[in-house]
JSON list of C-alpha atoms in Angstrom, two decimals:
[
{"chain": "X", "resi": 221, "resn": "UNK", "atom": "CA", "xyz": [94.53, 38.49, -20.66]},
{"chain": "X", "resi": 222, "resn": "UNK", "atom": "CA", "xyz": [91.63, 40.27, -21.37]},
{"chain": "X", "resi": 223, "resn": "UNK", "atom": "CA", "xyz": [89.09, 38.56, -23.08]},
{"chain": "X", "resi": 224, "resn": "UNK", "atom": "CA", "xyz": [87.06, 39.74, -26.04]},
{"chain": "X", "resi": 225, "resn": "UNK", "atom": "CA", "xyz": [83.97, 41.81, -25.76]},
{"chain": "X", "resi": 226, "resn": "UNK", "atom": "CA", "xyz": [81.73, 39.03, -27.80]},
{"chain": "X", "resi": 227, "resn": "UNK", "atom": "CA", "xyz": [79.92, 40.59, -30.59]},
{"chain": "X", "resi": 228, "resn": "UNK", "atom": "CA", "xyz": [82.12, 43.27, -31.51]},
{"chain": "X", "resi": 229, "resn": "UNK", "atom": "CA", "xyz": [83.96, 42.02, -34.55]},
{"chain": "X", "resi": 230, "resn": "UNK", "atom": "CA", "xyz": [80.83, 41.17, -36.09]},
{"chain": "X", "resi": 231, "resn": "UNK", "atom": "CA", "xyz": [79.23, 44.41, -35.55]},
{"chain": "X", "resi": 232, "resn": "UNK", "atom": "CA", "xyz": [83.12, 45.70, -37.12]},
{"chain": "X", "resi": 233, "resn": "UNK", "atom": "CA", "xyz": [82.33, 43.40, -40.57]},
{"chain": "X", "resi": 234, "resn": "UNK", "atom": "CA", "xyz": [78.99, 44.48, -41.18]},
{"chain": "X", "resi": 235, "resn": "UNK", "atom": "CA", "xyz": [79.92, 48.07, -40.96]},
{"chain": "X", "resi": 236, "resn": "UNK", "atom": "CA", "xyz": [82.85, 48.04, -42.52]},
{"chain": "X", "resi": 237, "resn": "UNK", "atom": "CA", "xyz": [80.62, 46.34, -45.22]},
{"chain": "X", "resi": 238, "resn": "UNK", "atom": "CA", "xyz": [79.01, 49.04, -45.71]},
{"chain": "X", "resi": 239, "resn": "UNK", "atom": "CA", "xyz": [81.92, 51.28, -45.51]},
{"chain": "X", "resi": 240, "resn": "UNK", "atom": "CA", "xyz": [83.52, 49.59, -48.13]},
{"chain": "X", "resi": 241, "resn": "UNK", "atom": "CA", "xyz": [80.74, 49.28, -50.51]},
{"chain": "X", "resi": 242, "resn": "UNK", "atom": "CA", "xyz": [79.92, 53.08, -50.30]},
{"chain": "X", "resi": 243, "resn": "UNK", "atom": "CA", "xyz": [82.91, 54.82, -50.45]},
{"chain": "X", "resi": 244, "resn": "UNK", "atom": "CA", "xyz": [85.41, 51.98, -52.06]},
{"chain": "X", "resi": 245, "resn": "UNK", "atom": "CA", "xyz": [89.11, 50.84, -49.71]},
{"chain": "X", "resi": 246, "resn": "UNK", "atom": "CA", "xyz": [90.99, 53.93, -50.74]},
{"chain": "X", "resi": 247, "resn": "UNK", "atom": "CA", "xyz": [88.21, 56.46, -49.06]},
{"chain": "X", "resi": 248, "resn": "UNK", "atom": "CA", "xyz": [86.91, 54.19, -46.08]},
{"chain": "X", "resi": 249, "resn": "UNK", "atom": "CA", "xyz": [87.46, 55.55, -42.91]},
{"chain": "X", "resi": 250, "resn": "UNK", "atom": "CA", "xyz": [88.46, 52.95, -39.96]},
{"chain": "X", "resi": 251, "resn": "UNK", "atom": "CA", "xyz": [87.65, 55.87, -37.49]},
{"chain": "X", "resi": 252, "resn": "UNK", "atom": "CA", "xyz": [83.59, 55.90, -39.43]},
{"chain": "X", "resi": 253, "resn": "UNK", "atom": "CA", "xyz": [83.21, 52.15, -39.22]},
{"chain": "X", "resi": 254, "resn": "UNK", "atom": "CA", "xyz": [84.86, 52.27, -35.60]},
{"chain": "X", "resi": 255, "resn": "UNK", "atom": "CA", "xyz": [82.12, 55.26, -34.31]},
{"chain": "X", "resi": 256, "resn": "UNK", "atom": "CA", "xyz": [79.48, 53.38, -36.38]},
{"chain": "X", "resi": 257, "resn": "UNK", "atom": "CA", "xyz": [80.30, 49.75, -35.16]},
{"chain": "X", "resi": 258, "resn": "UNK", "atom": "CA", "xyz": [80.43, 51.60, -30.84]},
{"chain": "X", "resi": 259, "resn": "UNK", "atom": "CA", "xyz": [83.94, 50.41, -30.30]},
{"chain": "X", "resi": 260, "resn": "UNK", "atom": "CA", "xyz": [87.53, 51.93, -31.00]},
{"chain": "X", "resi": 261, "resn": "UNK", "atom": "CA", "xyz": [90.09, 52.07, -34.28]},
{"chain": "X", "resi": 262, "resn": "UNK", "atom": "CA", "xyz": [92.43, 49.95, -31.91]},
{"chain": "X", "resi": 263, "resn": "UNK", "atom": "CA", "xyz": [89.82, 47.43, -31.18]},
{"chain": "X", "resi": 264, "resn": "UNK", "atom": "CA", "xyz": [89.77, 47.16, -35.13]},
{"chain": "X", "resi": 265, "resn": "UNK", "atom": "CA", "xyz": [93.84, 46.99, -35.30]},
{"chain": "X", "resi": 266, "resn": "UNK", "atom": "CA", "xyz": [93.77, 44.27, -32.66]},
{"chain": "X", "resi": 267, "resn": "UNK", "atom": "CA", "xyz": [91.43, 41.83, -34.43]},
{"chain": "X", "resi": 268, "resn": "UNK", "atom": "CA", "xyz": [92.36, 42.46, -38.02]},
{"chain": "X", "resi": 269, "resn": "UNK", "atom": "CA", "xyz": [95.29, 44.48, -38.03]},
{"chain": "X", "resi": 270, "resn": "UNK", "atom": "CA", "xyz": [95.21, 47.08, -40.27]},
{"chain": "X", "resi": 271, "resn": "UNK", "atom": "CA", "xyz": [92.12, 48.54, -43.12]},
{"chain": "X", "resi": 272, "resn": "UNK", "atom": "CA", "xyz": [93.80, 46.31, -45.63]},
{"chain": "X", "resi": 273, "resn": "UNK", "atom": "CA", "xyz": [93.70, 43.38, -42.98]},
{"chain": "X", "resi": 274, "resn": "UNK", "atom": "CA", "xyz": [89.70, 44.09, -42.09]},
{"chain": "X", "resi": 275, "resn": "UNK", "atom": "CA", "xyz": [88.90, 44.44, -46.28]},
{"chain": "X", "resi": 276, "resn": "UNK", "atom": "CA", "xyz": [90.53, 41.11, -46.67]},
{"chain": "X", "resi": 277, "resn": "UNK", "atom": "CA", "xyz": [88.63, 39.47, -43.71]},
{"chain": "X", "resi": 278, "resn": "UNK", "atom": "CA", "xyz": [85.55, 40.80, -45.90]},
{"chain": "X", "resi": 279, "resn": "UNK", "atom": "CA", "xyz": [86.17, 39.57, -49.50]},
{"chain": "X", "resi": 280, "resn": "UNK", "atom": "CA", "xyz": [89.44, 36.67, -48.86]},
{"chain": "X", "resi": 281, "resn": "UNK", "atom": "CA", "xyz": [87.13, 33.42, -48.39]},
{"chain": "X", "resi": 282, "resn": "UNK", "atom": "CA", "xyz": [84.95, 34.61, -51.54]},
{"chain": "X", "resi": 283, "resn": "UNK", "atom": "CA", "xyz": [88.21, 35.43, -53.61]},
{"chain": "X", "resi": 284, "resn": "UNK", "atom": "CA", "xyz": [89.58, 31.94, -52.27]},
{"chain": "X", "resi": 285, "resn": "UNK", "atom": "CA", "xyz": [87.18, 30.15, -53.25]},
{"chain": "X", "resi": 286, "resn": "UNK", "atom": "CA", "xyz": [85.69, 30.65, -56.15]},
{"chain": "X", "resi": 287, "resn": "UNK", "atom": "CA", "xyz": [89.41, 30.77, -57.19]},
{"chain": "X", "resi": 288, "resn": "UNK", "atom": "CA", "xyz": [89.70, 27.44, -55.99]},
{"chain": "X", "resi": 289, "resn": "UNK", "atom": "CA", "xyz": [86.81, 26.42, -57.39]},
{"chain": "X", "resi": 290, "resn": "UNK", "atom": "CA", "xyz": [87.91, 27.45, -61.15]},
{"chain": "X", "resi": 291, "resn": "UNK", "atom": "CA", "xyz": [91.25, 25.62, -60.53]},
{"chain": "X", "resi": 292, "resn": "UNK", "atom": "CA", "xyz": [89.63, 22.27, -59.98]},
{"chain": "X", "resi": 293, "resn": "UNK", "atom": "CA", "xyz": [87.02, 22.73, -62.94]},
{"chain": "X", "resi": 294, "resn": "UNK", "atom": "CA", "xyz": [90.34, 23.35, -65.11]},
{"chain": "X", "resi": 295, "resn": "UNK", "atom": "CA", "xyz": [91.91, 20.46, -63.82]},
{"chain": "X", "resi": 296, "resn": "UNK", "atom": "CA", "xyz": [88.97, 17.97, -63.84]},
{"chain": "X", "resi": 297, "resn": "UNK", "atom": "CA", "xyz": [88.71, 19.04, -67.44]},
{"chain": "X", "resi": 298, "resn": "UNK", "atom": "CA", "xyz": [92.04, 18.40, -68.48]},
{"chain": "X", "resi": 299, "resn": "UNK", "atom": "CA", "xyz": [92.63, 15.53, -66.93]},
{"chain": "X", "resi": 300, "resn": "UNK", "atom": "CA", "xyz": [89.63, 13.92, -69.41]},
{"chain": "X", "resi": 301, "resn": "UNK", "atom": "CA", "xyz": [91.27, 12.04, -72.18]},
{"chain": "X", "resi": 302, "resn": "UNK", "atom": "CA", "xyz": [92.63, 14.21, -74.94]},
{"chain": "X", "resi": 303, "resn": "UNK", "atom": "CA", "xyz": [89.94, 12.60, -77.45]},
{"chain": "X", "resi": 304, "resn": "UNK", "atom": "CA", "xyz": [87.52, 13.90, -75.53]},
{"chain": "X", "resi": 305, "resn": "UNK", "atom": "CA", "xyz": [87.93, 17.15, -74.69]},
{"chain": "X", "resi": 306, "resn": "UNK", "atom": "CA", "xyz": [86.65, 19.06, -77.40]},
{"chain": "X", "resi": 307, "resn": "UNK", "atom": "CA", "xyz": [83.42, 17.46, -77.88]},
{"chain": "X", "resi": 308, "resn": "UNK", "atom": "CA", "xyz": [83.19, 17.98, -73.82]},
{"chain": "X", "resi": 309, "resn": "UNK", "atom": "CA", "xyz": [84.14, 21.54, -73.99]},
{"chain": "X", "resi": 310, "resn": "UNK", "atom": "CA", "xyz": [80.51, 23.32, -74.16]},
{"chain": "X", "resi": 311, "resn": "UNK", "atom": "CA", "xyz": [79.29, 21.33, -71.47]},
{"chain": "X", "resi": 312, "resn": "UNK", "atom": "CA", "xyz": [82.21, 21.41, -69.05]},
{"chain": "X", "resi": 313, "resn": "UNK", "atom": "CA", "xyz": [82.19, 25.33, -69.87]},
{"chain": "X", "resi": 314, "resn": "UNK", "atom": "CA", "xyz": [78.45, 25.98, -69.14]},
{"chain": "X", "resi": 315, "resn": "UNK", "atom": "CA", "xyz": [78.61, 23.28, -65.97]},
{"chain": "X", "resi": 316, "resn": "UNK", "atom": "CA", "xyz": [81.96, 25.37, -64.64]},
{"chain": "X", "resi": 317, "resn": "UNK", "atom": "CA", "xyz": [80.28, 28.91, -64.91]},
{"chain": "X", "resi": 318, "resn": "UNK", "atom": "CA", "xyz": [76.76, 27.89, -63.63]},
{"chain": "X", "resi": 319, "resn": "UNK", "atom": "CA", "xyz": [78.79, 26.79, -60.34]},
{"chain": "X", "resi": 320, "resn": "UNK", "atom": "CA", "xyz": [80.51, 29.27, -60.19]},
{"chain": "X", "resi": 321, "resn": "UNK", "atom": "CA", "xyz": [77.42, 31.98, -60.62]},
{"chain": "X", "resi": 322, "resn": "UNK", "atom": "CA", "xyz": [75.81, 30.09, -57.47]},
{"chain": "X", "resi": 323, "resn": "UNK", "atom": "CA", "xyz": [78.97, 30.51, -55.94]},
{"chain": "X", "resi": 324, "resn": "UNK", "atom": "CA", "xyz": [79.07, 34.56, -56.71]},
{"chain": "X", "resi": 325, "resn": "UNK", "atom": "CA", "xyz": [75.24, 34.59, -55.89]},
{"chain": "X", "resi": 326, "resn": "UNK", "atom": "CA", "xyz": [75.98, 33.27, -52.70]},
{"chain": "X", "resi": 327, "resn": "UNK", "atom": "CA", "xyz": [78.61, 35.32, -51.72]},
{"chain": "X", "resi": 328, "resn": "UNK", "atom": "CA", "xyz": [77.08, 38.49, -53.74]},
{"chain": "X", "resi": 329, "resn": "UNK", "atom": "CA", "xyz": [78.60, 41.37, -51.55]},
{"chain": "X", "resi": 330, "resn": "UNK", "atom": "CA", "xyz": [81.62, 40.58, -51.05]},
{"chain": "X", "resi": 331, "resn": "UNK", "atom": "CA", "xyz": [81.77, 40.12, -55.20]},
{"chain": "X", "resi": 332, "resn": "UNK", "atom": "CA", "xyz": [80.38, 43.91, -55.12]},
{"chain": "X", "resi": 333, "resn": "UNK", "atom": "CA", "xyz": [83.41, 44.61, -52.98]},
{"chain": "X", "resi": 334, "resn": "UNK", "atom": "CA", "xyz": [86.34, 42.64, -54.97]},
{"chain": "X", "resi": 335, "resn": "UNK", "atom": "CA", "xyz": [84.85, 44.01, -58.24]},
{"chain": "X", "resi": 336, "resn": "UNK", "atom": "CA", "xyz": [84.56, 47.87, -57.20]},
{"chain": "X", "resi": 337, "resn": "UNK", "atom": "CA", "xyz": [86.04, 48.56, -53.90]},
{"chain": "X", "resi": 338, "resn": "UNK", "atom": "CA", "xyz": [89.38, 46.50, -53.81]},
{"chain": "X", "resi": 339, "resn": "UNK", "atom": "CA", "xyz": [91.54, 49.27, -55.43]},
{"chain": "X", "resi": 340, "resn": "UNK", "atom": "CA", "xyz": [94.61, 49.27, -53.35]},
{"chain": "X", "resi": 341, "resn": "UNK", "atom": "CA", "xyz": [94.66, 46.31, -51.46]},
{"chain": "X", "resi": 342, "resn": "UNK", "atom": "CA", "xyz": [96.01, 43.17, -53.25]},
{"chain": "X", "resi": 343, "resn": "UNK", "atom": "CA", "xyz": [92.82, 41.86, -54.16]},
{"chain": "X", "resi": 344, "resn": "UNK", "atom": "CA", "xyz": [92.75, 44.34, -57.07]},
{"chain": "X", "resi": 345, "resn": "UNK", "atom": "CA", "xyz": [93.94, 42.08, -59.28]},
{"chain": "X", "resi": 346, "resn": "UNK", "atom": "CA", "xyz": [91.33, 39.29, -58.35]},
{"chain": "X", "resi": 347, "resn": "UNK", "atom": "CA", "xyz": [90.15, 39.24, -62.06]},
{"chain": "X", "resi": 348, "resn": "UNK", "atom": "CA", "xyz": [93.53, 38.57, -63.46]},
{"chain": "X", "resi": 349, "resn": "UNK", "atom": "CA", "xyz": [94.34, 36.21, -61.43]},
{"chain": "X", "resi": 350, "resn": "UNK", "atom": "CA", "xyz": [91.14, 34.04, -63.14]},
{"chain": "X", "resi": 351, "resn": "UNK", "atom": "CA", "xyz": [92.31, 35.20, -66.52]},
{"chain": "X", "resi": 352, "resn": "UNK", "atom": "CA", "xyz": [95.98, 33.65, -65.88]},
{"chain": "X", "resi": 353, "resn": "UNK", "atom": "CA", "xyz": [94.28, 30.51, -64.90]},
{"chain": "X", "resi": 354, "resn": "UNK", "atom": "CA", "xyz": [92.39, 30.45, -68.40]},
{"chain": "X", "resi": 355, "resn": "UNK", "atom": "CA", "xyz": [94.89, 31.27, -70.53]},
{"chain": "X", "resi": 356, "resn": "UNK", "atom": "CA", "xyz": [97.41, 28.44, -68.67]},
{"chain": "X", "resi": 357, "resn": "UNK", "atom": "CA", "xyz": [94.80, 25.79, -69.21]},
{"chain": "X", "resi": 358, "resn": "UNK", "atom": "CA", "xyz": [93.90, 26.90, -72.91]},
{"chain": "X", "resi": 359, "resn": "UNK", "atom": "CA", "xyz": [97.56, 26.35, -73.93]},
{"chain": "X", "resi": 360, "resn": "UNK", "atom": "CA", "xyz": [97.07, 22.85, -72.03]},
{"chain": "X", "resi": 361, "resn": "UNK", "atom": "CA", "xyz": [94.38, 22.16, -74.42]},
{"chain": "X", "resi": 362, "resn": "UNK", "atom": "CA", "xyz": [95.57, 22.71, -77.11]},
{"chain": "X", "resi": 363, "resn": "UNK", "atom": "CA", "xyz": [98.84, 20.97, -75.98]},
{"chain": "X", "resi": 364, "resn": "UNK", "atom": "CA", "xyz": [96.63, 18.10, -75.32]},
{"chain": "X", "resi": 365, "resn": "UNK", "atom": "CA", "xyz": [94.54, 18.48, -78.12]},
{"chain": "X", "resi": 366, "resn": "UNK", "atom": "CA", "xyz": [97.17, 18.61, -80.76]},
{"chain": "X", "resi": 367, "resn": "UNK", "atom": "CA", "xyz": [96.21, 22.05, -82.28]},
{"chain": "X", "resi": 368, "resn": "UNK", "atom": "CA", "xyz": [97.28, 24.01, -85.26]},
{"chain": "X", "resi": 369, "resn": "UNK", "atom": "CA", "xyz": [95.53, 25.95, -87.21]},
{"chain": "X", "resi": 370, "resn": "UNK", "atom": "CA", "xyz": [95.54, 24.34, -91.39]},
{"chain": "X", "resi": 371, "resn": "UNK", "atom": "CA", "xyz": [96.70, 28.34, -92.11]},
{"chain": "X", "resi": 372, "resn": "UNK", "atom": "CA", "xyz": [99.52, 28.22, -89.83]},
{"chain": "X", "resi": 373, "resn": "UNK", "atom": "CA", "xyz": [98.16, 31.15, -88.09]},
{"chain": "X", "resi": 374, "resn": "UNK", "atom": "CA", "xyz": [99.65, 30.69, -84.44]},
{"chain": "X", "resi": 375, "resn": "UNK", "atom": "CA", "xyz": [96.86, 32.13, -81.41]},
{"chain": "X", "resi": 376, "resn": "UNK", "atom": "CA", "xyz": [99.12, 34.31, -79.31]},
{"chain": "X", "resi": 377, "resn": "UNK", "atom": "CA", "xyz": [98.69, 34.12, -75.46]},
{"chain": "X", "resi": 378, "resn": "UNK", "atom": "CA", "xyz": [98.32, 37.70, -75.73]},
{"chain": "X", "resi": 379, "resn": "UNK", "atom": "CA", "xyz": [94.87, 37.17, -77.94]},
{"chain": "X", "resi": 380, "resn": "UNK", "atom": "CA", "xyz": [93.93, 34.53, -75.21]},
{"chain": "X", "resi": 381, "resn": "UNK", "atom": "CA", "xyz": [94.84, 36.91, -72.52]},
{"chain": "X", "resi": 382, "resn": "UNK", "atom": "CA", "xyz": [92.41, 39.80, -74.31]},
{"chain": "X", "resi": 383, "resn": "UNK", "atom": "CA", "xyz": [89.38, 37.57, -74.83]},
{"chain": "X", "resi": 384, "resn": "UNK", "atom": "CA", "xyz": [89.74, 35.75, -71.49]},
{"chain": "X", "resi": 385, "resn": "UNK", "atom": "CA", "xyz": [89.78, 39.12, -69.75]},
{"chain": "X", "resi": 386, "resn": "UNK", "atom": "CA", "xyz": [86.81, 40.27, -71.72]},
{"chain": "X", "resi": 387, "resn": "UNK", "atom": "CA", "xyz": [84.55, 36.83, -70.85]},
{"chain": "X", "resi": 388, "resn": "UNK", "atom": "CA", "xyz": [85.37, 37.40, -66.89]},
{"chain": "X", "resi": 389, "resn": "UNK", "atom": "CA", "xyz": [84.39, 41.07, -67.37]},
{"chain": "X", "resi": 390, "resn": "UNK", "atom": "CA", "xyz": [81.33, 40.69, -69.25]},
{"chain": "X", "resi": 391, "resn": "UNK", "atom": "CA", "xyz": [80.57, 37.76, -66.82]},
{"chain": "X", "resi": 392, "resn": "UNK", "atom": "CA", "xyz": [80.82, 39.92, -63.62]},
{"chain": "X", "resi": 393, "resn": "UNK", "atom": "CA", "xyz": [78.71, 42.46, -64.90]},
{"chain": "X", "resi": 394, "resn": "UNK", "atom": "CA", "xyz": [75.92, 40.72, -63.32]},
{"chain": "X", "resi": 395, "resn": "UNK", "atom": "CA", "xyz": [77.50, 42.01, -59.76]},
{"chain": "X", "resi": 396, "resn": "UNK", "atom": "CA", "xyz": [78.04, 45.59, -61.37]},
{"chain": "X", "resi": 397, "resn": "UNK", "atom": "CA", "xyz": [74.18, 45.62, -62.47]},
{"chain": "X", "resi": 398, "resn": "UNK", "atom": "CA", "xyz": [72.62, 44.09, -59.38]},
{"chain": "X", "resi": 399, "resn": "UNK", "atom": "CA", "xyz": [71.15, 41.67, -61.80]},
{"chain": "X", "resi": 400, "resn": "UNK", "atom": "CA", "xyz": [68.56, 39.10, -60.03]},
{"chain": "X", "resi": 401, "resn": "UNK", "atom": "CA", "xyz": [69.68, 35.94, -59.70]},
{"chain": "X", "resi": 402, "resn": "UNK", "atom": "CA", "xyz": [67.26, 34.61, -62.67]},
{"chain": "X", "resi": 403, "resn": "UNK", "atom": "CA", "xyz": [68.17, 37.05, -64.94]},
{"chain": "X", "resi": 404, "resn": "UNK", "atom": "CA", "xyz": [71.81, 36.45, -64.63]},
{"chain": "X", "resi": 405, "resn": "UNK", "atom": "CA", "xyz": [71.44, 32.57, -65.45]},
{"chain": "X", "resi": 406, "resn": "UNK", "atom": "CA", "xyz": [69.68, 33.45, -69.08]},
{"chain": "X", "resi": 407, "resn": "UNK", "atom": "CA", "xyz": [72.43, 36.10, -69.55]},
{"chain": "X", "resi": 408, "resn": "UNK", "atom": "CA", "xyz": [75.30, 33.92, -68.26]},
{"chain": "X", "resi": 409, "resn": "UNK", "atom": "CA", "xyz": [74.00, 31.07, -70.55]},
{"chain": "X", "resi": 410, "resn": "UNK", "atom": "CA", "xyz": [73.75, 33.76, -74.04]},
{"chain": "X", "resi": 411, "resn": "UNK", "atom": "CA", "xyz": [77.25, 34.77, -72.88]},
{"chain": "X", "resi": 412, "resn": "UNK", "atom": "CA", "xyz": [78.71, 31.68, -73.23]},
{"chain": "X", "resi": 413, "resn": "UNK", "atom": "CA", "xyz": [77.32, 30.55, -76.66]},
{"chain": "X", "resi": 414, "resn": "UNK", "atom": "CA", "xyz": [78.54, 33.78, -77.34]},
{"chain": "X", "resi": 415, "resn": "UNK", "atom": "CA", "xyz": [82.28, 33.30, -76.56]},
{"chain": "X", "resi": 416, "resn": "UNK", "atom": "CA", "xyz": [81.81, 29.35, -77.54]},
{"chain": "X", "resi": 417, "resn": "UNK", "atom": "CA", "xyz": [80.76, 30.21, -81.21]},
{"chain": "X", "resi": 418, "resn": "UNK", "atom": "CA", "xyz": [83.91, 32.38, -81.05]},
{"chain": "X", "resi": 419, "resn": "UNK", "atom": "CA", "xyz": [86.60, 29.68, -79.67]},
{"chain": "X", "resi": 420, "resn": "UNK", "atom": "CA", "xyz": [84.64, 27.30, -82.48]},
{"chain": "X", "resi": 421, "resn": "UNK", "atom": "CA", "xyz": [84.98, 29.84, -85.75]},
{"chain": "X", "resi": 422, "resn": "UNK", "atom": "CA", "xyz": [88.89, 30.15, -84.42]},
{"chain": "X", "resi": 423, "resn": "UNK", "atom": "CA", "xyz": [90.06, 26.72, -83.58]},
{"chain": "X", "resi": 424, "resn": "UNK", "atom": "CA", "xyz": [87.44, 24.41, -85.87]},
{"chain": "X", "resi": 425, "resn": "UNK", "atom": "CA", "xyz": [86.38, 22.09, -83.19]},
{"chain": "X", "resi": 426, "resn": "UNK", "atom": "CA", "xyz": [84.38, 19.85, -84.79]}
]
């Protein structure tokens, strides 16, 4: 069995990288970032198997985790006694997304490449994936929390789904506008008072 050339799939990822982030997943060209990384297309089907397979390698552990990472903030929060939840809301909120901005800051490129580059490859839908997990937990809140509205008025999971979509959005634009990683805290932090004043006028927490 022959053994790897060592060096080679590194020098694959970082051009492919670059690949990527110029010309987005649809119009990357294995046969570019194989001439540019001085090895072959089938050296890049034999280690990652296929573009989609080489984009994954790229942006799957930063996907992953700061999936992951979400999950457990939503389930550390609702597993805080019922009583306490809303008056632990802001925090848990502005301590969830500040770890979760390191996390992105960390891992900045491969958020440039989920966010603009992953049309046609199953990390498209990245964003909604986040958005499901928000929405799930929201109901559990308010399942928790007892909620109704004195009107009656009943919030739809398809409002939840909306404004959910539009926090992540605004919150990535941070990756979208290259924003320094000091700059991105104070907006982070005015986003959030933002879209807590909001969830506060609708449900009356107290």
């Amino acid at each position: 069995m022959t053994k790897p050339i060592e060096g080679v799939s590194e020098r694959i990822l970082s051009c492919a990288k670059e690949e990527f982030l110029e010309k987005g997943y649809s119009d990357a060209s294995l046969r570019t970032i194989a001439a540019k990384a001085e090895t072959t297309t089938g050296s890049i089907y034999s280690r990652f198997r296929d573009k989609e397979g080489l984009f994954g390698a790229l942006v799957g552990p930063a996907a992953d985790g700061l999936t992951e990472m979400f999950l457990a903030i939503q389930e550390d929060f609702h597993q805080l006694d019922a009583k306490d939840q809303p008056k632990m809301m802001e925090t848990c909120v502005t301590d969830g997304m500040m770890h979760m901005l390191d996390f992105v800051y960390e891992n900045f490129e491969s958020f440039q490449l989920l966010l603009d580059a992953s049309y046609g490859t199953k990390f498209q839908d990245f964003v909604e994936r986040l958005v499901e997990i928000e929405t799930e937990y929201t109901y559990k809140y308010m399942e928790a929390t007892a909620f109704q509205k004195e009107d009656g008025e009943f919030i739809t999971e398809e409002f939840i789904h909306i404004m959910t979509r539009a926090m992540f959005e605004s919150m990535f634009e941070v990756v979208r506008h290259k924003m320094p990683k000091g700059k991105a805290v104070r907006y982070l932090r005015m986003l959030e008072k933002y879209h807590y004043g909001g969830w506060n006028a609708i449900m009356e927490i107290s």
